[in-house]
mmCIF file of C-alpha atoms in Angstrom:
data_model
loop_
_atom_site.group_PDB
_atom_site.id
_atom_site.type_symbol
_atom_site.label_atom_id
_atom_site.label_comp_id
_atom_site.label_asym_id
_atom_site.label_seq_id
_atom_site.Cartn_x
_atom_site.Cartn_y
_atom_site.Cartn_z
ATOM 1 C CA MET A 1 56.632 58.174 16.612
ATOM 2 C CA LEU A 2 52.860 57.716 16.728
ATOM 3 C CA VAL A 3 51.138 60.815 15.333
ATOM 4 C CA LYS A 4 47.485 61.823 15.069
ATOM 5 C CA THR A 5 47.058 64.852 12.843
ATOM 6 C CA LYS A 6 45.143 66.510 10.048
ATOM 7 C CA ALA A 7 46.589 66.244 6.558
ATOM 8 C CA ILE A 8 45.775 67.625 3.110
ATOM 9 C CA VAL A 9 46.436 65.508 0.024
ATOM 10 C CA ILE A 10 48.560 67.399 -2.502
ATOM 11 C CA GLY A 11 49.506 64.650 -4.930
ATOM 12 C CA THR A 12 49.576 60.927 -5.666
ATOM 13 C CA VAL A 13 51.699 58.578 -7.760
ATOM 14 C CA LYS A 14 50.545 55.094 -8.704
ATOM 15 C CA TYR A 15 53.145 52.473 -7.836
ATOM 16 C CA GLN A 16 53.047 49.232 -9.820
ATOM 17 C CA GLU A 17 49.480 47.943 -10.271
ATOM 18 C CA LYS A 18 47.861 48.208 -6.859
ATOM 19 C CA ALA A 19 49.837 50.595 -4.667
ATOM 20 C CA LEU A 20 49.762 54.356 -4.284
ATOM 21 C CA ILE A 21 52.229 56.895 -2.949
ATOM 22 C CA VAL A 22 50.367 59.782 -1.357
ATOM 23 C CA LYS A 23 52.047 63.114 -0.694
ATOM 24 C CA CYS A 24 50.373 65.083 2.085
ATOM 25 C CA PHE A 25 50.849 68.407 3.784
ATOM 26 C CA THR A 26 50.329 67.614 7.467
ATOM 27 C CA LEU A 27 49.527 69.941 10.339
ATOM 28 C CA SER A 28 52.007 68.184 12.623
ATOM 29 C CA ASP A 29 55.035 67.694 10.372
ATOM 30 C CA GLY A 30 54.666 69.537 7.071
ATOM 31 C CA LEU A 31 55.264 67.456 3.940
ATOM 32 C CA LYS A 32 55.056 63.687 4.288
ATOM 33 C CA SER A 33 54.769 60.866 1.763
ATOM 34 C CA TYR A 34 52.852 57.683 2.552
ATOM 35 C CA PHE A 35 52.771 54.264 0.932
ATOM 36 C CA VAL A 36 49.277 52.785 0.512
ATOM 37 C CA ARG A 37 49.367 49.103 -0.313
ATOM 38 C CA ASP A 38 46.460 47.588 -2.292
ATOM 39 C CA ALA A 39 44.902 50.986 -3.044
ATOM 40 C CA PHE A 40 43.669 49.645 -6.392
ATOM 41 C CA SER A 41 42.779 46.038 -5.679
ATOM 42 C CA SER A 42 39.303 44.770 -6.594
ATOM 43 C CA SER A 43 37.874 44.825 -3.074
ATOM 44 C CA LYS A 44 35.294 47.443 -2.095
ATOM 45 C CA LYS A 45 37.508 48.514 0.785
ATOM 46 C CA SER A 46 40.375 49.285 -1.572
ATOM 47 C CA VAL A 47 38.167 51.195 -4.010
ATOM 48 C CA LYS A 48 36.938 53.314 -1.130
ATOM 49 C CA LYS A 49 40.494 53.763 0.113
ATOM 50 C CA SER A 50 41.768 55.127 -3.212
ATOM 51 C CA ALA A 51 38.887 57.632 -3.277
ATOM 52 C CA TYR A 52 40.191 59.140 -0.034
ATOM 53 C CA PHE A 53 43.200 60.584 -1.802
ATOM 54 C CA GLN A 54 41.709 62.992 -4.317
ATOM 55 C CA PRO A 55 43.544 66.353 -4.673
ATOM 56 C CA LEU A 56 43.254 68.641 -1.622
ATOM 57 C CA THR A 57 41.114 66.208 0.361
ATOM 58 C CA ILE A 58 41.317 66.967 4.080
ATOM 59 C CA LEU A 59 42.137 63.900 6.175
ATOM 60 C CA GLU A 60 42.394 62.964 9.806
ATOM 61 C CA ILE A 61 45.184 60.433 9.998
ATOM 62 C CA GLU A 62 47.028 58.273 12.453
ATOM 63 C CA ALA A 63 50.515 57.245 11.382
ATOM 64 C CA ASN A 64 53.807 55.996 12.687
ATOM 65 C CA HIS A 65 56.325 58.623 11.539
ATOM 66 C CA LYS A 66 59.843 57.212 11.425
ATOM 67 C CA ASN A 67 61.246 60.528 10.095
ATOM 68 C CA LYS A 68 64.038 58.812 8.183
ATOM 69 C CA ASN A 69 63.358 60.375 4.760
ATOM 70 C CA THR A 70 61.520 57.244 3.706
ATOM 71 C CA LEU A 71 57.885 56.540 2.930
ATOM 72 C CA GLU A 72 55.594 56.506 5.955
ATOM 73 C CA TYR A 73 52.518 54.314 6.503
ATOM 74 C CA PHE A 74 48.988 55.196 7.560
ATOM 75 C CA LEU A 75 47.559 53.348 10.544
ATOM 76 C CA SER A 76 44.140 54.904 9.990
ATOM 77 C CA VAL A 77 42.615 57.469 7.610
ATOM 78 C CA LYS A 78 39.363 59.392 7.959
ATOM 79 C CA PRO A 79 38.537 61.823 5.125
ATOM 80 C CA PHE A 80 36.507 64.988 5.494
ATOM 81 C CA VAL A 81 33.612 64.579 3.062
ATOM 82 C CA TYR A 82 33.180 67.673 0.902
ATOM 83 C CA GLN A 83 29.550 68.497 0.171
ATOM 84 C CA THR A 84 29.857 70.330 -3.167
ATOM 85 C CA ILE A 85 33.409 70.127 -4.534
ATOM 86 C CA PRO A 86 33.270 66.543 -5.941
ATOM 87 C CA ASN A 87 30.004 67.172 -7.797
ATOM 88 C CA ASP A 88 30.721 70.672 -9.121
ATOM 89 C CA ILE A 89 32.872 70.602 -12.263
ATOM 90 C CA VAL A 90 34.079 74.182 -11.776
ATOM 91 C CA LYS A 91 35.079 73.622 -8.149
ATOM 92 C CA SER A 92 36.652 70.217 -8.779
ATOM 93 C CA SER A 93 38.642 71.575 -11.739
ATOM 94 C CA MET A 94 39.737 74.519 -9.612
ATOM 95 C CA VAL A 95 40.863 72.223 -6.799
ATOM 96 C CA LEU A 96 42.853 70.042 -9.203
ATOM 97 C CA PHE A 97 44.569 73.107 -10.651
ATOM 98 C CA LEU A 98 45.344 74.605 -7.228
ATOM 99 C CA SER A 99 46.711 71.299 -5.951
ATOM 100 C CA GLU A 100 49.225 71.251 -8.824
ATOM 101 C CA VAL A 101 50.329 74.812 -8.079
ATOM 102 C CA PHE A 102 50.697 73.970 -4.395
ATOM 103 C CA TYR A 103 52.644 70.786 -5.175
ATOM 104 C CA SER A 104 55.089 72.753 -7.309
ATOM 105 C CA SER A 105 55.377 75.596 -4.777
ATOM 106 C CA ILE A 106 56.245 73.799 -1.541
ATOM 107 C CA LYS A 107 59.994 73.320 -1.307
ATOM 108 C CA ASP A 108 60.409 73.472 2.471
ATOM 109 C CA GLU A 109 59.243 70.190 3.986
ATOM 110 C CA SER A 110 59.096 71.429 7.577
ATOM 111 C CA LYS A 111 56.000 72.150 9.669
ATOM 112 C CA ASN A 112 54.043 75.275 8.728
ATOM 113 C CA GLU A 113 50.918 75.453 10.852
ATOM 114 C CA ASN A 114 49.789 78.846 9.509
ATOM 115 C CA LEU A 115 49.944 77.659 5.899
ATOM 116 C CA PHE A 116 48.039 74.498 6.782
ATOM 117 C CA LEU A 117 45.283 76.466 8.537
ATOM 118 C CA PHE A 118 45.036 78.852 5.572
ATOM 119 C CA LEU A 119 44.596 75.919 3.174
ATOM 120 C CA GLU A 120 42.022 74.191 5.351
ATOM 121 C CA THR A 121 39.983 77.374 5.906
ATOM 122 C CA ALA A 122 40.027 78.279 2.205
ATOM 123 C CA LEU A 123 38.984 74.786 1.080
ATOM 124 C CA LEU A 124 36.122 74.629 3.560
ATOM 125 C CA TRP A 125 34.944 78.057 2.393
ATOM 126 C CA LEU A 126 35.023 76.914 -1.239
ATOM 127 C CA ASP A 127 32.997 73.825 -0.357
ATOM 128 C CA GLU A 128 30.359 75.821 1.519
ATOM 129 C CA ASN A 129 29.887 78.786 -0.836
ATOM 130 C CA GLU A 130 28.705 79.371 -4.372
ATOM 131 C CA ILE A 131 30.649 82.560 -5.195
ATOM 132 C CA THR A 132 33.817 81.169 -6.741
ATOM 133 C CA SER A 133 34.647 83.369 -9.770
ATOM 134 C CA ASN A 134 37.817 84.845 -8.308
ATOM 135 C CA PHE A 135 38.590 82.238 -5.653
ATOM 136 C CA HIS A 136 41.614 80.749 -7.418
ATOM 137 C CA LEU A 137 43.169 84.181 -7.994
ATOM 138 C CA ILE A 138 42.712 85.311 -4.389
ATOM 139 C CA PHE A 139 43.852 81.924 -3.086
ATOM 140 C CA LEU A 140 47.108 82.059 -5.060
ATOM 141 C CA ILE A 141 47.888 85.627 -3.994
ATOM 142 C CA GLU A 142 47.049 84.952 -0.335
ATOM 143 C CA MET A 143 49.238 81.851 -0.380
ATOM 144 C CA THR A 144 52.286 83.967 -1.248
ATOM 145 C CA LYS A 145 52.070 85.384 2.300
ATOM 146 C CA PHE A 146 53.130 81.958 3.578
ATOM 147 C CA LEU A 147 55.612 81.291 0.762
ATOM 148 C CA GLY A 148 57.511 84.512 1.416
ATOM 149 C CA PHE A 149 56.841 86.721 -1.605
ATOM 150 C CA TYR A 150 53.526 88.501 -0.983
ATOM 151 C CA PRO A 151 53.411 91.723 -3.063
ATOM 152 C CA ASN A 152 54.208 94.939 -1.214
ATOM 153 C CA ASN A 153 51.278 97.205 -2.078
ATOM 154 C CA SER A 154 51.720 100.970 -2.358
ATOM 155 C CA ASN A 155 50.405 103.975 -4.285
ATOM 156 C CA PHE A 156 53.036 103.738 -7.020
ATOM 157 C CA GLU A 157 51.839 102.957 -10.551
ATOM 158 C CA PHE A 158 53.880 99.999 -11.822
ATOM 159 C CA PHE A 159 54.265 96.565 -10.228
ATOM 160 C CA GLU A 160 57.839 95.272 -10.390
ATOM 161 C CA MET A 161 57.648 91.478 -10.629
ATOM 162 C CA ILE A 162 61.106 90.486 -9.377
ATOM 163 C CA GLU A 163 61.185 92.687 -6.268
ATOM 164 C CA GLY A 164 57.458 92.253 -5.633
ATOM 165 C CA VAL A 165 56.838 95.964 -5.074
ATOM 166 C CA PHE A 166 55.079 98.835 -6.805
ATOM 167 C CA SER A 167 57.388 101.388 -8.397
ATOM 168 C CA ASP A 168 56.978 104.966 -9.627
ATOM 169 C CA PHE A 169 58.761 104.187 -12.902
ATOM 170 C CA GLU A 170 58.341 101.420 -15.468
ATOM 171 C CA SER A 171 61.188 98.976 -16.084
ATOM 172 C CA LYS A 172 61.500 95.838 -18.229
ATOM 173 C CA THR A 173 60.374 93.660 -15.311
ATOM 174 C CA CYS A 174 57.310 95.767 -14.492
ATOM 175 C CA LEU A 175 53.718 95.125 -15.404
ATOM 176 C CA SER A 176 52.128 97.744 -17.618
ATOM 177 C CA SER A 177 50.045 100.484 -16.027
ATOM 178 C CA GLN A 178 46.829 98.647 -16.967
ATOM 179 C CA GLU A 179 48.102 95.321 -15.635
ATOM 180 C CA SER A 180 49.373 96.931 -12.442
ATOM 181 C CA THR A 181 46.002 98.568 -11.781
ATOM 182 C CA LEU A 182 44.271 95.227 -12.309
ATOM 183 C CA PHE A 183 46.748 93.492 -10.004
ATOM 184 C CA LYS A 184 46.306 96.150 -7.314
ATOM 185 C CA THR A 185 42.534 95.599 -7.418
ATOM 186 C CA LEU A 186 43.121 91.877 -6.865
ATOM 187 C CA LEU A 187 45.280 92.566 -3.811
ATOM 188 C CA LYS A 188 42.302 94.261 -2.158
ATOM 189 C CA GLN A 189 40.102 91.156 -2.484
ATOM 190 C CA LYS A 190 39.626 88.533 0.233
ATOM 191 C CA ILE A 191 38.707 84.851 0.010
ATOM 192 C CA ASN A 192 35.212 85.524 1.363
ATOM 193 C CA SER A 193 34.663 88.642 -0.759
ATOM 194 C CA THR A 194 31.284 88.888 -2.474
ATOM 195 C CA GLU A 195 32.579 91.425 -4.986
ATOM 196 C CA ASN A 196 33.227 90.475 -8.592
ATOM 197 C CA PRO A 197 35.326 93.302 -10.050
ATOM 198 C CA PHE A 198 36.746 91.339 -13.016
ATOM 199 C CA ILE A 199 35.412 90.202 -16.365
ATOM 200 C CA ASN A 200 36.558 86.907 -17.895
ATOM 201 C CA SER A 201 39.351 88.398 -19.990
ATOM 202 C CA GLU A 202 40.741 90.172 -16.911
ATOM 203 C CA ARG A 203 40.682 86.940 -14.911
ATOM 204 C CA LYS A 204 42.682 85.219 -17.658
ATOM 205 C CA GLN A 205 45.147 88.083 -17.638
ATOM 206 C CA LEU A 206 45.496 88.001 -13.853
ATOM 207 C CA LEU A 207 45.989 84.250 -13.768
ATOM 208 C CA GLN A 208 48.847 84.507 -16.254
ATOM 209 C CA ILE A 209 50.408 87.331 -14.221
ATOM 210 C CA ILE A 210 50.212 85.261 -11.043
ATOM 211 C CA LEU A 211 51.732 82.160 -12.651
ATOM 212 C CA ASP A 212 54.537 84.306 -14.071
ATOM 213 C CA TYR A 213 55.040 85.799 -10.609
ATOM 214 C CA TYR A 214 55.268 82.328 -9.051
ATOM 215 C CA SER A 215 57.752 81.270 -11.738
ATOM 216 C CA LEU A 216 60.008 84.195 -10.893
ATOM 217 C CA HIS A 217 59.990 83.484 -7.154
ATOM 218 C CA ILE A 218 59.946 79.670 -6.979
ATOM 219 C CA GLU A 219 62.834 77.709 -8.404
ATOM 220 C CA ASN A 220 61.809 75.090 -10.969
ATOM 221 C CA PHE A 221 58.150 76.074 -10.742
ATOM 222 C CA LYS A 222 56.188 73.988 -13.239
ATOM 223 C CA LYS A 223 53.188 75.098 -15.231
ATOM 224 C CA PRO A 224 50.193 73.044 -14.016
ATOM 225 C CA LYS A 225 49.211 70.292 -16.440
ATOM 226 C CA SER A 226 45.546 70.957 -15.685
ATOM 227 C CA LEU A 227 45.753 74.644 -16.670
ATOM 228 C CA GLU A 228 44.297 74.239 -20.162
ATOM 229 C CA VAL A 229 41.468 72.033 -18.900
ATOM 230 C CA PHE A 230 40.768 74.543 -16.144
ATOM 231 C CA LYS A 231 40.613 77.365 -18.693
ATOM 232 C CA GLU A 232 38.167 75.402 -20.821
ATOM 233 C CA VAL A 233 35.879 74.660 -17.887
ATOM 234 C CA PHE A 234 36.078 77.948 -16.048
ATOM 235 C CA LEU A 235 37.689 80.815 -17.918
#
């Protein structure tokens, strides 16, 4: 079936010397993997082609989807050109890290238009704005709305990690009172928030809490390989 749709690159695997397998999250069909022949040949066209598939690049694609659980093929690809992300080491490191988390989080391959629109809107905001200190934290928490385990906020003191709710008593699977208060503050933030309520040590603490939370709710969730590099650059 001929499809014209937007797609977001979430991962690539080099195949032999010149080819590339590109995994995308598409607006029309959810997760799709595409085979790109000669992505790494010596021609200028191929060099340009491989640059299209950087992590979380937004594409407009035309493809013939056979929907037979095999690799698909692009008929045409037009990337959205980010203005700041490629040239900003903090933003580019953040995007690489978030793409790994997303790759490890998406288990359902079906269409999810709301998740796609959330990703696109958040990425465009990141590209257009300078206030990025807490972007990755807010992004990861907001994404849980679409993954099915967004925390249930309440006035209770302790956040219970397995149930995803605040509790009035502390158990072995609860965050401490200090951690819970910090986490509750994060839940009040929005992607476009201009507030900066956290210091660096608190951001590190929150990031670890969020990754632990993902690990509890996503089977076989893998720690991002870029985490340590991201910490060095940003945290």
